[in-house]
GROMACS .gro file of C-alpha atoms in nm:
model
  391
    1UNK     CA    1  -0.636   3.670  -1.780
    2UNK     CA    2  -0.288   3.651  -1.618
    3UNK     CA    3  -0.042   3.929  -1.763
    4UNK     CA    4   0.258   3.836  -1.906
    5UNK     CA    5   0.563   4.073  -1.910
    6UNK     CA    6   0.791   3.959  -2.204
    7UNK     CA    7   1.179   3.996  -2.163
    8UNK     CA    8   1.349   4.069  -2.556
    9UNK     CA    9   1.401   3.801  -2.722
   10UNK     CA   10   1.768   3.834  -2.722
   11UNK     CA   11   1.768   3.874  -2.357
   12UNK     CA   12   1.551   3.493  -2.286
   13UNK     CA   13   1.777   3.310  -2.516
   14UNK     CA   14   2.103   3.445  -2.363
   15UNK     CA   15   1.890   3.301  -2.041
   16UNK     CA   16   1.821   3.018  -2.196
   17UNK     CA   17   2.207   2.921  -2.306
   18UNK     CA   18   2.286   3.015  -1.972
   19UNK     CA   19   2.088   2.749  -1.836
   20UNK     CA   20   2.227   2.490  -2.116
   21UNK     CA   21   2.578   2.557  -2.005
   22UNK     CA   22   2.494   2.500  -1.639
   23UNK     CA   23   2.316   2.185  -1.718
   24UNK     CA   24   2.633   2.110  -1.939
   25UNK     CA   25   2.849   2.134  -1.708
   26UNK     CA   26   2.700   1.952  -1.424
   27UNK     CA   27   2.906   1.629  -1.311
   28UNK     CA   28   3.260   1.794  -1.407
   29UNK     CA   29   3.452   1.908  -1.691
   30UNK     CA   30   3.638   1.578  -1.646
   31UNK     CA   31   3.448   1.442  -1.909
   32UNK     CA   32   3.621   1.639  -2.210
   33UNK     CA   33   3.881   1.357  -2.267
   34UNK     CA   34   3.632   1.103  -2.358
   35UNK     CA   35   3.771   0.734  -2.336
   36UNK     CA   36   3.959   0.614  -2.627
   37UNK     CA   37   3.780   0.275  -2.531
   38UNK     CA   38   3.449   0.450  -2.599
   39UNK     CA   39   3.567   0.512  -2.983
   40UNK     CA   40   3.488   0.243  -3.225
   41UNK     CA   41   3.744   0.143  -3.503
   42UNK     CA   42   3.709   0.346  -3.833
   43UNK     CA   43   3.537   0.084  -4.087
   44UNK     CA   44   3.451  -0.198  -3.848
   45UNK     CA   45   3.109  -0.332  -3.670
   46UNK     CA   46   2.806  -0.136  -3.640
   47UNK     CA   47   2.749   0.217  -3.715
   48UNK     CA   48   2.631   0.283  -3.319
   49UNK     CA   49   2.389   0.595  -3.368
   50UNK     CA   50   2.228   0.759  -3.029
   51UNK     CA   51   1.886   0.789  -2.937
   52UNK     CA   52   1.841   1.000  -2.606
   53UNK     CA   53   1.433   0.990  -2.564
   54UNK     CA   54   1.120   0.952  -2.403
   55UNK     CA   55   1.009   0.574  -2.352
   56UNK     CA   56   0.855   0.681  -2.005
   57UNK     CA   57   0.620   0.971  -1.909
   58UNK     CA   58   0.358   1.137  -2.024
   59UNK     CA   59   0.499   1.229  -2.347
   60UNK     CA   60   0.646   0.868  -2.445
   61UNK     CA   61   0.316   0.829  -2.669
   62UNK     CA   62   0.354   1.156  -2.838
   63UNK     CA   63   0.711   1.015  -2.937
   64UNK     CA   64   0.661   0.640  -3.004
   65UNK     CA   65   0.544   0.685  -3.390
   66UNK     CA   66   0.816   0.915  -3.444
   67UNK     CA   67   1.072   0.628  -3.337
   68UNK     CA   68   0.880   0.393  -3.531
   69UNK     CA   69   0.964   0.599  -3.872
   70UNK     CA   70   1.311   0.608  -3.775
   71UNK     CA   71   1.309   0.261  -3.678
   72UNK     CA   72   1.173   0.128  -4.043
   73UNK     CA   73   1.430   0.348  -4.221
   74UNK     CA   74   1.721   0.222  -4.059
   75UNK     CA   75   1.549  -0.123  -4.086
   76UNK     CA   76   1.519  -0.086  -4.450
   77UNK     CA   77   1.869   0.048  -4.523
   78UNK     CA   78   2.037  -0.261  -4.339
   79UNK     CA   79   1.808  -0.439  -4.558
   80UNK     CA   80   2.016  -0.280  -4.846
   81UNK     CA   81   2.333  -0.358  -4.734
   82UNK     CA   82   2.388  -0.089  -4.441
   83UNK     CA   83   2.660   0.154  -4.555
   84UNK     CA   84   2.934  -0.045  -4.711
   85UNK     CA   85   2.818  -0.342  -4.515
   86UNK     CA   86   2.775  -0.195  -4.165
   87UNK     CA   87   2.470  -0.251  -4.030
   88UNK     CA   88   2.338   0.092  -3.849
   89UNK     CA   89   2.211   0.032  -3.508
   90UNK     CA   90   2.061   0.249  -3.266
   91UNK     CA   91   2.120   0.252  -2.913
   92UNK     CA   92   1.834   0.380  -2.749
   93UNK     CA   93   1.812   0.522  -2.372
   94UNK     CA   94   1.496   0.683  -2.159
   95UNK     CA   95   1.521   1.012  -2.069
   96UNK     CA   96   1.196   1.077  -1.950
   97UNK     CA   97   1.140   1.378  -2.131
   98UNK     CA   98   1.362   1.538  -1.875
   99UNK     CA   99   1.671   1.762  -1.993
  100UNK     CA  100   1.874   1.624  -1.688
  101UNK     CA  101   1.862   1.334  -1.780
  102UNK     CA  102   1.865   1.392  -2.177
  103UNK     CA  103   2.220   1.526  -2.078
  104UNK     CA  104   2.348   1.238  -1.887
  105UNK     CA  105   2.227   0.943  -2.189
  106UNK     CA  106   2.401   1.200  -2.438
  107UNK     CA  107   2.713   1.144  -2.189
  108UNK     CA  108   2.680   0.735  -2.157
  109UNK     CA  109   2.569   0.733  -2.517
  110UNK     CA  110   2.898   0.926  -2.654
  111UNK     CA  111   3.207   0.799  -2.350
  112UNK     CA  112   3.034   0.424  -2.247
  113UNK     CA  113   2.886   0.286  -2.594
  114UNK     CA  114   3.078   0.491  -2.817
  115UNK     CA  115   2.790   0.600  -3.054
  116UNK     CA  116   2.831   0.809  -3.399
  117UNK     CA  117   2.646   1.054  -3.367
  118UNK     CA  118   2.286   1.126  -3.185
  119UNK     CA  119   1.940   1.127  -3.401
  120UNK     CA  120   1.597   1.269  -3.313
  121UNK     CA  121   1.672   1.444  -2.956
  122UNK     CA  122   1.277   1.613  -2.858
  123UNK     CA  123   1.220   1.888  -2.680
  124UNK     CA  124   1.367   2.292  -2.652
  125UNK     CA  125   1.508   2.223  -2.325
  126UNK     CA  126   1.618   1.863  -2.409
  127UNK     CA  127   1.867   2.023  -2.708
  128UNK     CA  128   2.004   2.356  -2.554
  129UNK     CA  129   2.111   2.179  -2.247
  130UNK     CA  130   2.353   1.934  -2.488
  131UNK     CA  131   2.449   2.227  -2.722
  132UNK     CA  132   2.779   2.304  -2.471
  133UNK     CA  133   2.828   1.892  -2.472
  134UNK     CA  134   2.828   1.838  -2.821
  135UNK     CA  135   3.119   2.089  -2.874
  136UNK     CA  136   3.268   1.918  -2.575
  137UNK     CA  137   3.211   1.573  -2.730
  138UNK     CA  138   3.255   1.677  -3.077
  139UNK     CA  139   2.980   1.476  -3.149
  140UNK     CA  140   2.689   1.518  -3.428
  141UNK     CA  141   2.354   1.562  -3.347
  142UNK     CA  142   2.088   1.516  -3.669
  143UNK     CA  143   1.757   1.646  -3.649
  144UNK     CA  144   1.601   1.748  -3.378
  145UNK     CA  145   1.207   1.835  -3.270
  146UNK     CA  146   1.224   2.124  -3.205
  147UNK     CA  147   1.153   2.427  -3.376
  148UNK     CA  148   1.289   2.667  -3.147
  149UNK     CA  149   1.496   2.974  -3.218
  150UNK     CA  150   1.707   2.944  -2.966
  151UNK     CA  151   1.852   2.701  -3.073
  152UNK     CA  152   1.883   2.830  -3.396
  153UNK     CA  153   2.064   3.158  -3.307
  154UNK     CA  154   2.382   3.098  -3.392
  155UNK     CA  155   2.502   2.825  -3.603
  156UNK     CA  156   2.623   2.501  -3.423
  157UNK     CA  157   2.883   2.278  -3.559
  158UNK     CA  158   2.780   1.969  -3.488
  159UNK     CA  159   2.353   2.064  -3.489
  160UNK     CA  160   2.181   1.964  -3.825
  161UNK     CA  161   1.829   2.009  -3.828
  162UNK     CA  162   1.574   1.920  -4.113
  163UNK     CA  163   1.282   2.075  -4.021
  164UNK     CA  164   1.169   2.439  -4.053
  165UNK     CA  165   1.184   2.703  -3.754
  166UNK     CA  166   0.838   2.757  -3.574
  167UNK     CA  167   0.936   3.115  -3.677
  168UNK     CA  168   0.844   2.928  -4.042
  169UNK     CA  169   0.566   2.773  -3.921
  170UNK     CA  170   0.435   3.133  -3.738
  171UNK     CA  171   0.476   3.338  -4.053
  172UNK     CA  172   0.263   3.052  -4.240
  173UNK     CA  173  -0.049   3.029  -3.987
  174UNK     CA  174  -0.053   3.424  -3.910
  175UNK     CA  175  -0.025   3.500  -4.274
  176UNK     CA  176  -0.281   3.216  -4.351
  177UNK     CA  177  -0.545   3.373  -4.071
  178UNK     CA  178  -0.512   3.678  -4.203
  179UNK     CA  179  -0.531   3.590  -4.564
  180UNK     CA  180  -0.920   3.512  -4.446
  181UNK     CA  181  -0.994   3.804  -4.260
  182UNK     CA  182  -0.932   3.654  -3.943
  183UNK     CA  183  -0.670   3.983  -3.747
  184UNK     CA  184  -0.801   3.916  -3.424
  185UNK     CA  185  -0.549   3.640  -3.263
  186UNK     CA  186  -0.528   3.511  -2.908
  187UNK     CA  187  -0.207   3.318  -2.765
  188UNK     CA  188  -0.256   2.984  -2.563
  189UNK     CA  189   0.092   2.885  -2.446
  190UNK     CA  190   0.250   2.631  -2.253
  191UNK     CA  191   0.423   2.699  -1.929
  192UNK     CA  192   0.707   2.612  -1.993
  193UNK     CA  193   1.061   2.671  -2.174
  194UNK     CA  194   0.937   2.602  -2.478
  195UNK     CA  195   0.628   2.803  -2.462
  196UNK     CA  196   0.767   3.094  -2.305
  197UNK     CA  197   1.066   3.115  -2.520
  198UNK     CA  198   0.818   3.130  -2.797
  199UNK     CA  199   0.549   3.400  -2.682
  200UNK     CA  200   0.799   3.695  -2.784
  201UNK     CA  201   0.837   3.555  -3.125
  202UNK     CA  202   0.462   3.464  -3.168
  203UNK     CA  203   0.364   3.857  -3.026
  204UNK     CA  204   0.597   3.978  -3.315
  205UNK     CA  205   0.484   3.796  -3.593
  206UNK     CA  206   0.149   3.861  -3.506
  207UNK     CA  207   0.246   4.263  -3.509
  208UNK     CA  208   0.482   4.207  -3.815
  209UNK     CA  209   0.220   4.055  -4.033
  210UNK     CA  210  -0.105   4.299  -3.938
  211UNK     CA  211  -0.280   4.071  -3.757
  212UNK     CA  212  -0.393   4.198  -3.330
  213UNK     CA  213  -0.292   3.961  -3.077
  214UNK     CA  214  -0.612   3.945  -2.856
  215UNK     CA  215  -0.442   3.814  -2.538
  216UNK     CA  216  -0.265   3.522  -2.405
  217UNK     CA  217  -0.233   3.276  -2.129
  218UNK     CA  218  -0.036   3.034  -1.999
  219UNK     CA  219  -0.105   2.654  -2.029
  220UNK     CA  220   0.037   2.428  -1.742
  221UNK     CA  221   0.266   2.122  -1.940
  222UNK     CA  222  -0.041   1.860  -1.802
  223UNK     CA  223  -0.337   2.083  -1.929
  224UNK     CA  224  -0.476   2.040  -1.612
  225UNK     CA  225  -0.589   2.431  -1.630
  226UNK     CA  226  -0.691   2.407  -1.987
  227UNK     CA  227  -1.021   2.522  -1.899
  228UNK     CA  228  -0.917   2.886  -1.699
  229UNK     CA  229  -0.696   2.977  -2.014
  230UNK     CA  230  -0.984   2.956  -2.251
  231UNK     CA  231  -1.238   3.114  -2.013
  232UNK     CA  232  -0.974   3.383  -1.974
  233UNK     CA  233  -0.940   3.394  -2.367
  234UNK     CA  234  -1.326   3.419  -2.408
  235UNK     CA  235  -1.331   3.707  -2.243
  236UNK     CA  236  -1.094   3.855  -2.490
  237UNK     CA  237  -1.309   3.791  -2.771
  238UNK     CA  238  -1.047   3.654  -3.021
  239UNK     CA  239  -1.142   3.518  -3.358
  240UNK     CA  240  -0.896   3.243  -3.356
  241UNK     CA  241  -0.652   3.055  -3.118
  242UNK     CA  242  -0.285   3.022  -3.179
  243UNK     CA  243  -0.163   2.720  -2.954
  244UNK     CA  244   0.196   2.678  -2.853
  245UNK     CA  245   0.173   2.328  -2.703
  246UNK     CA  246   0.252   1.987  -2.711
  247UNK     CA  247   0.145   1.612  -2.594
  248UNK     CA  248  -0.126   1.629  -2.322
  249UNK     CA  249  -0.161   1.981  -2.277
  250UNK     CA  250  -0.306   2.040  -2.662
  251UNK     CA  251  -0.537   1.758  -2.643
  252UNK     CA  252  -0.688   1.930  -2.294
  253UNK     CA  253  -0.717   2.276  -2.425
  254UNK     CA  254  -0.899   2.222  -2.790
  255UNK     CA  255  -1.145   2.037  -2.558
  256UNK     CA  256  -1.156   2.356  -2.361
  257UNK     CA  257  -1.134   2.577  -2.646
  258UNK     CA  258  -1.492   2.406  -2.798
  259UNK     CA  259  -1.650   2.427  -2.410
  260UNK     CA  260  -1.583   2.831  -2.402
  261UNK     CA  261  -1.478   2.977  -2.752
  262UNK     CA  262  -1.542   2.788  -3.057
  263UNK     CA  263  -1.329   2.975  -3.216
  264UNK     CA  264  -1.065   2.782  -3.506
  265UNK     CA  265  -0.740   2.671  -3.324
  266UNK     CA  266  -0.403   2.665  -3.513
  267UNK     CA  267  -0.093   2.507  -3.363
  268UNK     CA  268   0.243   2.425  -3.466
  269UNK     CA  269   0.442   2.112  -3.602
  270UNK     CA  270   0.459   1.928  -3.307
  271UNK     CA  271   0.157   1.998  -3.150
  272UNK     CA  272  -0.102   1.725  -3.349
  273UNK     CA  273   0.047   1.423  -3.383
  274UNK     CA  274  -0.119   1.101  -3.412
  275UNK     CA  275  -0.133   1.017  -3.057
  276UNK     CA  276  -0.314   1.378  -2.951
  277UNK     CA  277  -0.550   1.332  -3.261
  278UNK     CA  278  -0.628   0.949  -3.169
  279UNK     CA  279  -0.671   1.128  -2.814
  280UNK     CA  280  -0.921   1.386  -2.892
  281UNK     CA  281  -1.135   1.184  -3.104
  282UNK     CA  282  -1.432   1.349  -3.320
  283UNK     CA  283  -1.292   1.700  -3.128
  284UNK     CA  284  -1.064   1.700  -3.339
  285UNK     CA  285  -1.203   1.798  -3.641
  286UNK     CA  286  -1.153   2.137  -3.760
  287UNK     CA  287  -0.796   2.167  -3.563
  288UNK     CA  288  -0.541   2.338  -3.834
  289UNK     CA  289  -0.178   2.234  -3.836
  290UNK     CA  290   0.159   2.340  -3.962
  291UNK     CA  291   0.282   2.044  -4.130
  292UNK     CA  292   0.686   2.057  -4.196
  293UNK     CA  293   0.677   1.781  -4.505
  294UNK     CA  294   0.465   1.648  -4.726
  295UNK     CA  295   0.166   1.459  -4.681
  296UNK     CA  296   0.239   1.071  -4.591
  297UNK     CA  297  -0.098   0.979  -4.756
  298UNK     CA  298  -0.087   1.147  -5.104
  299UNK     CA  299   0.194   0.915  -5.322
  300UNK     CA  300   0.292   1.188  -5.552
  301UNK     CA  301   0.624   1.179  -5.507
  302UNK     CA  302   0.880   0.901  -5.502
  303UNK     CA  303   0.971   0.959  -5.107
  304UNK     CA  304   0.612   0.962  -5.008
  305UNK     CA  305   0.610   0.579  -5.194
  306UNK     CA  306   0.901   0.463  -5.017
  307UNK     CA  307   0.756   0.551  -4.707
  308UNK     CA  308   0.420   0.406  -4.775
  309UNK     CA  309   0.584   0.065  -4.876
  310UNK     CA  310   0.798   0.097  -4.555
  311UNK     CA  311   0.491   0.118  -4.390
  312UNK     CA  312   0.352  -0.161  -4.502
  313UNK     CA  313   0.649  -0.377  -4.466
  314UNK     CA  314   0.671  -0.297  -4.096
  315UNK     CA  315   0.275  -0.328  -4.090
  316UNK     CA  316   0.254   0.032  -3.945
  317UNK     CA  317   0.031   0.318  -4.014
  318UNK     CA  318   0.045   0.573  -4.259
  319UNK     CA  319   0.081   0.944  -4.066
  320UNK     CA  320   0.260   1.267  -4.056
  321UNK     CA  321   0.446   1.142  -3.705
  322UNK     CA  322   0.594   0.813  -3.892
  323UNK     CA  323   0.690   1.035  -4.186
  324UNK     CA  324   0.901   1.211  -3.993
  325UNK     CA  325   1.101   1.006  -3.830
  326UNK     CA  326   1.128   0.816  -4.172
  327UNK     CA  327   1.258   1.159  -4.345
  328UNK     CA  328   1.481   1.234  -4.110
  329UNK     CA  329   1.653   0.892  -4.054
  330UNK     CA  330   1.674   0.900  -4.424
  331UNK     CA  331   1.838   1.208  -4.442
  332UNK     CA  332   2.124   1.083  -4.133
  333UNK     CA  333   2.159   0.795  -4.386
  334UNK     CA  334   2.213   0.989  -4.648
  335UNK     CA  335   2.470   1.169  -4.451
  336UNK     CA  336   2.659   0.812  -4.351
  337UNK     CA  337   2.681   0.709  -4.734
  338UNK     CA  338   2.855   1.018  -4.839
  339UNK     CA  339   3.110   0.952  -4.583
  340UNK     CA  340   3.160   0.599  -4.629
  341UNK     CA  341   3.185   0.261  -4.438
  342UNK     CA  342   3.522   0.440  -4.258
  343UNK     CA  343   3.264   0.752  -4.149
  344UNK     CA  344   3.368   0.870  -3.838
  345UNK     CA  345   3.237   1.199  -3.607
  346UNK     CA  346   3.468   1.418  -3.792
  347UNK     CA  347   3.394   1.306  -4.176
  348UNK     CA  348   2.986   1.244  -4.071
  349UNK     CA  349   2.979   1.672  -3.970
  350UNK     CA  350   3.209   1.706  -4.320
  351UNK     CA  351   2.979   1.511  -4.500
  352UNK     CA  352   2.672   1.681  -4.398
  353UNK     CA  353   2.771   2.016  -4.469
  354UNK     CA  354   2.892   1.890  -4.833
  355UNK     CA  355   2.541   1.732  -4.940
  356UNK     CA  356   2.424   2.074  -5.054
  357UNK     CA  357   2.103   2.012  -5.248
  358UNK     CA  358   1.998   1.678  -5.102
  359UNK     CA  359   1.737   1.509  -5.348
  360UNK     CA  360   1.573   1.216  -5.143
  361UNK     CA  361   1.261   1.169  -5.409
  362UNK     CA  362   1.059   1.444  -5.461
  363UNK     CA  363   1.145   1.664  -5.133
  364UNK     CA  364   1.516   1.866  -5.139
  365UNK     CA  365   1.689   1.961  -4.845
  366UNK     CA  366   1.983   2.181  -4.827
  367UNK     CA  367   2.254   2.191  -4.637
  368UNK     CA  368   2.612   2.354  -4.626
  369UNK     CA  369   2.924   2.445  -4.460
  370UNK     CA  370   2.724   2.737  -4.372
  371UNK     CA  371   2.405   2.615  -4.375
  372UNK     CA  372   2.284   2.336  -4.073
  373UNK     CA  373   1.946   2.399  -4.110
  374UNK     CA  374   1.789   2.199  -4.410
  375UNK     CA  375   1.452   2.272  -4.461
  376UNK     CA  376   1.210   2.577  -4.393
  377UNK     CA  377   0.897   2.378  -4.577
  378UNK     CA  378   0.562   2.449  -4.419
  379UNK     CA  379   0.180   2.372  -4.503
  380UNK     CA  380  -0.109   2.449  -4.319
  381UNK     CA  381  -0.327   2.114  -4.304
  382UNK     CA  382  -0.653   2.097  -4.113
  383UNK     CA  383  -0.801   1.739  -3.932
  384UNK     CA  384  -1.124   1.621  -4.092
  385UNK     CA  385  -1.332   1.390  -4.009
  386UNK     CA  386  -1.219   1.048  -3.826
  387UNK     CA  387  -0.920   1.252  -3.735
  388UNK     CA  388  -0.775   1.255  -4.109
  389UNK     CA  389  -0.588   1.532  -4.221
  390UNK     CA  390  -0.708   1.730  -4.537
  391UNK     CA  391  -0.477   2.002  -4.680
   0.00000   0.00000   0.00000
């Protein structure tokens, strides 16, 4: 098992903004004056909104369903009317999955096509590299995925998120494992920003809520050594696996974890999408989730309709990874009504913070001048058979 010497908390996401800034600042601080050119006229044409993701690599089929949510929401609200008769259109550029280059689209998005605001930016990395740019830019970013609480360690004035923290989602899978007897927790990680920015917090909750963290191990981002972490973690003896992964690397280690443990594997949010479970096939059964919204399949609230009808509109399927991108378009929309067809940057951050208790059928969000952070709603569902989740 390699050994892992964790720095405080405090100290890796002081790091970790350290590196944003650098990153932010690459290419000059020439670009604080942005182009009045790039700024579209208060009340007229499309609302442009940003999309800075991954179309290429290996984790543009993790993403793809998520876009599609968004997609059908905006889709549906032009449908409607837009907002005051704009049409909402979203200008979409490939970054790869690479932070760099997340950084540079955020630039061309905000000075060159003179976007709104940016939706749906993935990845830890991805989002505290723009942090320093949005203040630059003064421009909005809603939602984000990313659970990370780095970048939730200070409030940001232009960062709305509407998702819950994986802190949440840590507190509900320790407490759930240990609500059945199950204290004896080992770590699989991914080597990367995200994992390792995450291990400290994941040690601690384990401590915090009684539970005896068994040993971890670091995943490389391709899961190409999926197999050495779980024959280090057998050796351990754990009675359940807490994975802090995403795209290809879960998908290689729960095939691992069956070879050499067998023990139940829990990971977060973002770690099970439809892509990984459509990827693992029958070994996917048994996997247990944190889910950060309702269940796309069970119609008992109004949202969870609209979404299934939007589904069937676009002729798309019915999962957790549609959902939400469909919530959280909803919820940017939201944000562009209550500012009006003359929304600009300035009124889209007022009206965000001035939704409060945001109602959008069944499922509230809040949000507030002092509040950016709308939701800290988390279930534990588990995959069943022909990869369906059961809660």
């Amino acid at each position: 098992m390699k050994t892992h010497v964790a720095l405080p908390v405090s100290q890796r996401l002081s790091q970790a903004r350290r590196r944003s800034l650098v990153l932010a600042l690459a290419g000059g601080a020439a670009l604080a004056s942005m182009s009045a050119r790039a700024q579209p006229a208060p009340g007229k044409g499309d609302i442009l909104i940003g999309r800075s993701t991954a179309l290429s690599g290996g984790m543009a089929p993790f993403l793809a369903p998520i876009h599609e949510g968004q997609d059908a929401a905006v889709e549906d609200a032009n449908a409607k009317g837009g907002i005051g008769g704009r049409k909402i259109r979203l200008v979409t550029l490939d970054d790869g999955f690479d932070p760099r280059r997340t950084l540079e689209n955020a630039r061309q998005l905000s000075e060159k096509e003179g976007v709104l605001a940016l939706l749906g930016v993935s990845g830890t990395s991805q989002v505290m590299a723009l942090l320093p740019y949005l203040v630059q830019a003064k421009l909005p970013l809603i939602s984000v995925y990313t659970g990370s609480p780095a970048i939730r360690a200070q409030q940001h004035p232009y960062l709305f998120t509407t998702r819950a923290s994986y802190a949440d989602e840590l507190v509900k899978i320790v407490r759930n494992l240990v609500a059945v007897q199950t204290s004896r927790i080992a770590v699989a990680y991914e080597n990367n920003d995200f994992g390792k920015l995450l291990l400290p917090l994941v040690e601690k909750t384990i401590a915090a809520e009684g539970a005896t963290l068994a040993g971890s191990h670091a995943i490389a981002p391709t899961g190409a050594d999926a197999n050495d972490a779980a024959k280090a973690l057998a050796a351990q003896k754990p009675q359940a696996v807490l994975l802090v992964a995403a795209g290809p690397p879960v998908v290689a280690y729960v095939r691992a974890n069956r070879a050499h443990l067998g023990v139940p594997v829990y990971t977060l949010s973002l770690g099970a999408g439809s892509a990984v479970l459509k990827a693992l096939g029958d070994d996917a059964r048994g996997l247990a989730v944190a889910r950060t919204g309702p269940s796309p399949t069970k119609p008992t609230i109004a949202l969870t309709r609209d979404f299934q009808a939007s589904m069937k509109r676009h002729d798309k399927p019915v999962d957790y990874d549609r959902y939400t991108g469909y919530m959280d378009a909803r919820v940017l929309i939201e944000g562009l009504r209550a500012a009006g067809p003359g929304v600009t940057r300035a009124s889209l951050v007022q009206a965000m913070e001035g939704l409060g208790n945001l109602d959008l059928g069944g499922y509230s969000y809040q949000f507030s001048p002092q509040n950016h952070h709308g939701s800290n709603y988390v279930d534990i569902a588990v995959v069943g058979s022909g990869g369906v989740y059961r809660q």
